[in-house]
Amino acid sequence: MAKLTLLTGLALLLNAHVGTAYVLTCYFTNWAQYRPGLGKYTPENIDPNLCNHLIYAFAGMNNNEITTYEWNDETLYKSFNGLKNQNRNLKTLLAIGGWNFGTEKFTTMVSTPQNRQTFINSVVRFLRQYGSRPRLMAPAAVAGGLSTIQAGYEIAELGKYLDYIHVMTYDFHGPWDGSTGENSPLFSSGTLSVEYAMNYWKNNGAPAQKLLVGFPTYGKTFTLQNPSNTGIEAPTSGPGPAGPYTKEAGLLAYYEICTFLNSGATQAWDEPQDVPYAYKGSEWIGYDNVKSFGLKVDWLKKNNFGGAMVWTIDLDDFTGTFCHEGKYPLISTLKKGLGL
């Protein structure tokens, strides 16, 4: 399981939404503090009224016990949980794991009743220590790719016990493919789409109202082999160049994408998949924008899913200075669309 997410926050949540009471869950990453200049992001930057669940990523695990990860996590936890003083309905959560965490520690932890109890006791003690008083909650972030889902999860069992299931409906395509592709297409002819992944989870025993659709506030970039071949599945030679703030080849934050778009890139709409892409020279990017987020929200509501999960709050245009669409244009689209 890529990320096991546990509550550090507030009150008991109803397991079903009533009317339009959808959940909007946003991840905050504790490494965003290291981005330069306008990219730097700490809990002080968070709008406490934007998302109704906030998840702190990530904590670690050693010897079956939860641990901090960054040198200043304890200070950041305090600021993060303090956001509830500005919004009494806000829920704050803590995620354990992450992309590079692997499965070994989780596998060991769940292998015996004693190890599980050690973990549970450490988590409860840890969360109470950092200001969590009411009933704790256990959602999980799960894969969106079919082979990973089939190999990794007992869906119906998870559906019984988890409060929410955050489906990571992104990273469907990337530089590893050797050709251009969309990061998070709503539709596709195969299995790599938001629609396919969400319906697979629902049809195999996870209650729709517990399932949250994953929304990425970043795009995947590619280097084209031939700058004149710019369509979907055009041959690529590797990832696109790293952005000035996120500094990771093959990925750009939404605010970095806006800079790319404003530099004269050609923008295109991928009609079958309901997401945009853009290109300039040999650089190609598949991403999401306000329009595609709006279409996905409409689809989410039509299919009675529980809400949206955003990776991440710090990759949206949180200052509003790059995209000229106001602060947090993507997440604000979700908030408005979900009627929150």
Short mmCIF file of C-alpha atoms in Angstrom, two decimals:
data_model
loop_
_atom_site.label_atom_id
_atom_site.label_comp_id
_atom_site.label_asym_id
_atom_site.label_seq_id
_atom_site.Cartn_x
_atom_site.Cartn_y
_atom_site.Cartn_z
CA MET A 1 0.00 0.00 0.00
CA ALA A 2 1.66 3.21 -1.14
CA LYS A 3 0.39 5.41 1.63
CA LEU A 4 -1.48 4.55 4.81
CA THR A 5 -3.21 7.65 6.06
CA LEU A 6 -4.25 8.21 9.66
CA LEU A 7 -6.02 11.05 11.38
CA THR A 8 -4.17 13.51 13.61
CA GLY A 9 -7.18 15.64 13.92
CA LEU A 10 -10.73 16.15 14.78
CA ALA A 11 -14.07 14.58 15.23
CA LEU A 12 -15.83 11.48 14.02
CA LEU A 13 -16.70 11.63 10.36
CA LEU A 14 -19.90 10.30 8.89
CA ASN A 15 -19.07 7.49 6.49
CA ALA A 16 -21.56 8.69 3.90
CA HIS A 17 -22.13 12.10 2.46
CA VAL A 18 -25.58 13.56 2.67
CA GLY A 19 -26.77 15.69 -0.22
CA THR A 20 -23.78 17.72 -1.36
CA ALA A 21 -21.59 17.11 1.71
CA TYR A 22 -18.63 15.92 -0.30
CA VAL A 23 -15.11 15.59 1.05
CA LEU A 24 -12.26 17.67 -0.37
CA THR A 25 -8.98 16.24 0.91
CA CYS A 26 -5.66 17.97 0.18
CA TYR A 27 -2.16 16.66 0.79
CA PHE A 28 0.60 18.92 2.14
CA THR A 29 4.19 17.75 1.66
CA ASN A 30 6.84 18.45 4.28
CA TRP A 31 9.54 18.86 1.60
CA ALA A 32 7.76 21.82 -0.02
CA GLN A 33 9.51 23.97 2.61
CA TYR A 34 12.78 23.50 0.70
CA ARG A 35 11.62 24.94 -2.62
CA PRO A 36 13.26 28.25 -3.53
CA GLY A 37 11.63 31.66 -3.64
CA LEU A 38 7.93 31.76 -4.48
CA GLY A 39 7.80 27.95 -4.49
CA LYS A 40 8.50 27.62 -0.75
CA TYR A 41 5.46 26.31 1.10
CA THR A 42 4.85 25.72 4.83
CA PRO A 43 1.70 25.27 6.93
CA GLU A 44 1.56 29.05 7.28
CA ASN A 45 0.75 29.24 3.56
CA ILE A 46 -2.29 26.96 3.85
CA ASP A 47 -5.76 28.47 3.53
CA PRO A 48 -7.57 26.66 6.39
CA ASN A 49 -10.95 27.08 4.67
CA LEU A 50 -9.97 25.66 1.27
CA CYS A 51 -10.07 21.89 1.91
CA ASN A 52 -12.14 20.21 4.62
CA HIS A 53 -9.51 17.49 5.19
CA LEU A 54 -5.77 18.23 5.18
CA ILE A 55 -3.19 15.44 5.15
CA TYR A 56 0.40 15.93 6.25
CA ALA A 57 2.84 13.86 4.16
CA PHE A 58 4.81 12.02 5.38
CA ALA A 59 5.64 10.28 8.61
CA GLY A 60 7.86 7.20 8.66
CA MET A 61 8.02 3.90 10.52
CA ASN A 62 10.82 2.13 12.39
CA ASN A 63 10.54 -1.11 14.35
CA ASN A 64 6.78 -1.13 13.73
CA GLU A 65 6.39 2.30 15.31
CA ILE A 66 5.50 5.61 13.71
CA THR A 67 8.34 8.15 13.48
CA THR A 68 8.91 11.68 12.28
CA TYR A 69 10.74 12.18 8.99
CA GLU A 70 12.00 15.75 8.63
CA TRP A 71 14.14 17.49 11.26
CA ASN A 72 11.38 20.03 11.99
CA ASP A 73 8.28 17.85 11.62
CA GLU A 74 7.24 18.45 15.22
CA THR A 75 7.23 22.21 14.67
CA LEU A 76 5.36 21.82 11.41
CA TYR A 77 2.78 19.50 13.02
CA LYS A 78 2.00 22.19 15.55
CA SER A 79 1.40 24.80 12.83
CA PHE A 80 -0.52 22.29 10.71
CA ASN A 81 -2.87 21.25 13.51
CA GLY A 82 -3.15 24.89 14.59
CA LEU A 83 -5.07 25.57 11.37
CA LYS A 84 -8.07 24.02 13.12
CA ASN A 85 -8.16 27.11 15.35
CA GLN A 86 -9.13 29.07 12.25
CA ASN A 87 -11.64 26.51 10.97
CA ARG A 88 -13.31 24.39 13.62
CA ASN A 89 -14.66 21.95 11.00
CA LEU A 90 -11.23 21.20 9.54
CA LYS A 91 -9.89 17.65 9.90
CA THR A 92 -6.11 17.17 9.95
CA LEU A 93 -4.50 13.85 9.13
CA LEU A 94 -1.03 12.34 9.01
CA ALA A 95 0.11 10.03 6.18
CA ILE A 96 2.65 7.28 6.74
CA GLY A 97 4.76 6.03 3.86
CA GLY A 98 5.20 7.70 0.51
CA TRP A 99 6.45 6.83 -2.94
CA ASN A 100 9.97 5.84 -1.82
CA PHE A 101 8.87 4.11 1.38
CA GLY A 102 8.33 0.72 -0.22
CA THR A 103 6.25 -2.12 1.19
CA GLU A 104 8.69 -4.02 3.41
CA LYS A 105 8.03 -2.13 6.63
CA PHE A 106 4.28 -2.31 6.12
CA THR A 107 4.49 -6.02 5.35
CA THR A 108 6.48 -6.70 8.51
CA MET A 109 4.14 -4.55 10.58
CA VAL A 110 0.99 -6.41 9.51
CA SER A 111 2.58 -9.88 9.66
CA THR A 112 1.81 -10.63 13.32
CA PRO A 113 -0.83 -9.49 15.83
CA GLN A 114 1.97 -8.30 18.12
CA ASN A 115 3.53 -6.10 15.44
CA ARG A 116 0.15 -4.65 14.55
CA GLN A 117 -0.58 -3.85 18.17
CA THR A 118 2.81 -2.20 18.56
CA PHE A 119 2.06 -0.03 15.56
CA ILE A 120 -1.47 0.84 16.67
CA ASN A 121 -0.31 1.78 20.16
CA SER A 122 2.49 3.95 18.78
CA VAL A 123 0.15 5.74 16.37
CA VAL A 124 -2.49 6.49 18.99
CA ARG A 125 0.17 7.68 21.44
CA PHE A 126 1.86 9.80 18.76
CA LEU A 127 -1.31 11.45 17.52
CA ARG A 128 -2.58 12.20 21.01
CA GLN A 129 0.81 13.72 21.82
CA TYR A 130 0.42 16.16 18.93
CA GLY A 131 -3.02 17.37 19.85
CA SER A 132 -5.52 14.87 18.47
CA ARG A 133 -8.30 14.29 20.95
CA PRO A 134 -11.44 12.71 19.43
CA ARG A 135 -11.85 9.42 17.62
CA LEU A 136 -9.08 8.73 15.13
CA MET A 137 -9.85 7.84 11.55
CA ALA A 138 -8.17 5.48 9.08
CA PRO A 139 -8.37 6.26 5.37
CA ALA A 140 -5.79 4.94 2.90
CA ALA A 141 -4.37 6.10 -0.41
CA VAL A 142 -4.48 3.29 -2.97
CA ALA A 143 -3.27 2.61 -6.50
CA GLY A 144 -5.16 3.46 -9.67
CA GLY A 145 -3.32 1.08 -12.02
CA LEU A 146 -5.14 -2.19 -12.64
CA SER A 147 -2.23 -4.62 -12.16
CA THR A 148 -1.22 -2.95 -8.87
CA ILE A 149 -4.80 -2.99 -7.61
CA GLN A 150 -5.23 -6.67 -8.43
CA ALA A 151 -1.93 -7.63 -6.82
CA GLY A 152 -2.24 -5.48 -3.74
CA TYR A 153 -5.72 -5.11 -2.28
CA GLU A 154 -8.67 -7.01 -0.86
CA ILE A 155 -11.07 -4.34 -2.00
CA ALA A 156 -14.25 -5.48 -0.28
CA GLU A 157 -12.44 -5.89 3.06
CA LEU A 158 -10.86 -2.43 2.79
CA GLY A 159 -14.30 -1.07 1.94
CA LYS A 160 -15.63 -2.35 5.25
CA TYR A 161 -12.97 -0.94 7.54
CA LEU A 162 -11.50 2.22 6.00
CA ASP A 163 -13.24 5.55 6.48
CA TYR A 164 -12.19 6.79 3.05
CA ILE A 165 -10.26 5.34 0.13
CA HIS A 166 -8.14 7.87 -1.77
CA VAL A 167 -7.61 6.52 -5.29
CA MET A 168 -4.40 7.83 -6.85
CA THR A 169 -5.88 8.43 -10.30
CA TYR A 170 -2.77 10.07 -11.73
CA ASP A 171 0.69 9.05 -12.96
CA PHE A 172 -1.09 6.92 -15.57
CA HIS A 173 1.48 7.99 -18.14
CA GLY A 174 4.95 9.44 -17.83
CA PRO A 175 8.43 9.53 -19.35
CA TRP A 176 8.87 5.81 -18.62
CA ASP A 177 6.43 5.04 -21.45
CA GLY A 178 8.74 6.20 -24.24
CA SER A 179 5.89 8.19 -25.75
CA THR A 180 3.69 11.11 -24.76
CA GLY A 181 0.64 10.48 -22.63
CA GLU A 182 -1.73 12.18 -20.22
CA ASN A 183 -0.99 12.17 -16.50
CA SER A 184 -4.62 11.81 -15.41
CA PRO A 185 -7.04 11.28 -18.31
CA LEU A 186 -10.70 11.16 -17.33
CA PHE A 187 -11.44 8.63 -20.07
CA SER A 188 -9.36 6.25 -22.17
CA SER A 189 -9.86 3.26 -24.42
CA GLY A 190 -7.90 1.06 -21.99
CA THR A 191 -7.51 0.74 -18.23
CA LEU A 192 -5.38 3.84 -17.61
CA SER A 193 -8.00 6.46 -16.76
CA VAL A 194 -9.83 8.02 -13.85
CA GLU A 195 -13.08 6.45 -15.03
CA TYR A 196 -11.70 2.92 -15.26
CA ALA A 197 -9.88 3.00 -11.91
CA MET A 198 -12.75 4.48 -9.92
CA ASN A 199 -15.30 2.10 -11.41
CA TYR A 200 -13.00 -0.87 -10.78
CA TRP A 201 -12.76 -0.03 -7.09
CA LYS A 202 -16.52 0.55 -6.88
CA ASN A 203 -17.49 -2.56 -8.83
CA ASN A 204 -15.23 -4.78 -6.74
CA GLY A 205 -16.72 -3.92 -3.38
CA ALA A 206 -15.65 -0.44 -2.25
CA PRO A 207 -18.66 1.77 -1.40
CA ALA A 208 -18.87 4.71 -3.81
CA GLN A 209 -19.37 7.22 -0.98
CA LYS A 210 -16.03 6.17 0.56
CA LEU A 211 -14.11 6.53 -2.69
CA LEU A 212 -12.34 9.84 -3.34
CA VAL A 213 -11.15 10.68 -6.86
CA GLY A 214 -7.49 11.71 -7.10
CA PHE A 215 -6.75 15.11 -8.68
CA PRO A 216 -3.15 16.10 -9.55
CA THR A 217 -2.03 19.72 -9.39
CA TYR A 218 1.02 18.87 -11.50
CA GLY A 219 1.74 17.56 -14.98
CA LYS A 220 4.11 15.03 -16.51
CA THR A 221 6.66 16.30 -19.03
CA PHE A 222 8.47 14.61 -21.89
CA THR A 223 11.24 15.40 -24.36
CA LEU A 224 10.01 14.78 -27.90
CA GLN A 225 12.21 12.78 -30.27
CA ASN A 226 10.88 14.87 -33.14
CA PRO A 227 9.63 18.39 -32.27
CA SER A 228 7.26 18.28 -35.23
CA ASN A 229 5.50 15.16 -33.90
CA THR A 230 3.48 16.60 -31.05
CA GLY A 231 0.39 14.43 -30.60
CA ILE A 232 -0.59 11.78 -28.03
CA GLU A 233 1.78 8.76 -28.18
CA ALA A 234 4.46 10.73 -30.02
CA PRO A 235 7.90 9.11 -29.47
CA THR A 236 9.95 10.60 -26.62
CA SER A 237 13.57 10.37 -25.53
CA GLY A 238 13.03 10.92 -21.81
CA PRO A 239 11.57 13.32 -19.25
CA GLY A 240 11.21 17.04 -19.81
CA PRO A 241 13.57 19.42 -17.98
CA ALA A 242 13.10 20.07 -14.26
CA GLY A 243 11.12 23.12 -13.18
CA PRO A 244 12.81 26.02 -11.35
CA TYR A 245 10.90 25.35 -8.13
CA THR A 246 10.09 21.63 -8.02
CA LYS A 247 13.47 20.66 -9.54
CA GLU A 248 12.37 17.21 -10.69
CA ALA A 249 12.80 16.12 -14.31
CA GLY A 250 9.55 14.93 -15.87
CA LEU A 251 7.26 16.89 -13.53
CA LEU A 252 6.02 20.47 -13.30
CA ALA A 253 3.80 22.06 -10.67
CA TYR A 254 0.69 23.76 -12.07
CA TYR A 255 2.24 27.16 -11.41
CA GLU A 256 5.32 26.11 -13.39
CA ILE A 257 3.07 24.85 -16.18
CA CYS A 258 1.47 28.31 -16.37
CA THR A 259 4.92 29.84 -16.91
CA PHE A 260 5.51 27.33 -19.72
CA LEU A 261 2.13 28.14 -21.28
CA ASN A 262 2.78 31.88 -21.04
CA SER A 263 6.17 31.49 -22.74
CA GLY A 264 4.55 30.74 -26.08
CA ALA A 265 3.74 27.03 -25.80
CA THR A 266 1.02 25.64 -28.03
CA GLN A 267 -2.00 24.49 -26.02
CA ALA A 268 -4.20 21.62 -27.18
CA TRP A 269 -7.29 19.86 -25.86
CA ASP A 270 -7.29 16.07 -25.82
CA GLU A 271 -10.95 15.53 -26.70
CA PRO A 272 -11.25 11.75 -26.11
CA GLN A 273 -9.57 11.96 -22.68
CA ASP A 274 -10.97 15.35 -21.55
CA VAL A 275 -7.62 16.82 -20.47
CA PRO A 276 -5.20 19.32 -22.03
CA TYR A 277 -1.65 19.05 -23.24
CA ALA A 278 0.90 21.58 -24.44
CA TYR A 279 4.21 21.66 -26.27
CA LYS A 280 7.01 24.01 -27.24
CA GLY A 281 10.16 22.96 -29.06
CA SER A 282 10.97 19.48 -27.85
CA GLU A 283 9.15 19.87 -24.49
CA TRP A 284 5.69 18.26 -24.14
CA ILE A 285 3.42 18.21 -21.11
CA GLY A 286 0.20 16.39 -20.21
CA TYR A 287 -1.60 18.08 -17.34
CA ASP A 288 -4.87 19.27 -15.81
CA ASN A 289 -6.35 22.76 -15.80
CA VAL A 290 -9.46 24.50 -14.49
CA LYS A 291 -11.54 23.12 -17.38
CA SER A 292 -10.50 19.48 -16.91
CA PHE A 293 -10.94 19.70 -13.12
CA GLY A 294 -14.47 21.03 -13.71
CA LEU A 295 -15.32 18.16 -16.05
CA LYS A 296 -13.94 15.62 -13.58
CA VAL A 297 -15.98 17.11 -10.72
CA ASP A 298 -19.16 16.88 -12.80
CA TRP A 299 -18.34 13.25 -13.56
CA LEU A 300 -17.56 12.54 -9.89
CA LYS A 301 -20.91 13.89 -8.74
CA LYS A 302 -22.83 12.10 -11.48
CA ASN A 303 -21.29 8.81 -10.29
CA ASN A 304 -21.93 9.48 -6.57
CA PHE A 305 -18.34 9.26 -5.39
CA GLY A 306 -17.48 10.64 -1.96
CA GLY A 307 -15.39 13.57 -3.10
CA ALA A 308 -11.93 14.60 -4.28
CA MET A 309 -8.37 14.06 -3.08
CA VAL A 310 -5.67 16.50 -4.23
CA TRP A 311 -1.97 15.78 -4.64
CA THR A 312 -0.88 18.40 -3.58
CA ILE A 313 -1.96 21.74 -2.12
CA ASP A 314 1.56 23.14 -2.54
CA LEU A 315 1.70 22.47 -6.31
CA ASP A 316 -1.37 24.56 -7.16
CA ASP A 317 -0.81 28.26 -7.93
CA PHE A 318 -1.13 29.13 -4.25
CA THR A 319 0.09 32.71 -4.66
CA GLY A 320 -2.00 33.41 -7.76
CA THR A 321 0.97 35.14 -9.40
CA PHE A 322 1.82 32.59 -12.10
CA CYS A 323 -1.49 31.66 -13.71
CA HIS A 324 -3.49 34.87 -13.11
CA GLU A 325 -6.54 32.79 -12.16
CA GLY A 326 -6.63 33.78 -8.47
CA LYS A 327 -5.11 31.84 -5.58
CA TYR A 328 -5.39 28.04 -5.73
CA PRO A 329 -7.27 28.04 -9.06
CA LEU A 330 -7.43 24.25 -9.39
CA ILE A 331 -8.46 23.46 -5.81
CA SER A 332 -10.89 26.38 -5.82
CA THR A 333 -12.53 24.79 -8.88
CA LEU A 334 -13.02 21.60 -6.86
CA LYS A 335 -14.34 23.46 -3.84
CA LYS A 336 -16.88 25.34 -5.90
CA GLY A 337 -17.85 22.31 -7.97
CA LEU A 338 -18.43 20.20 -4.86
CA GLY A 339 -20.54 22.94 -3.30
CA LEU A 340 -18.29 23.38 -0.26
#
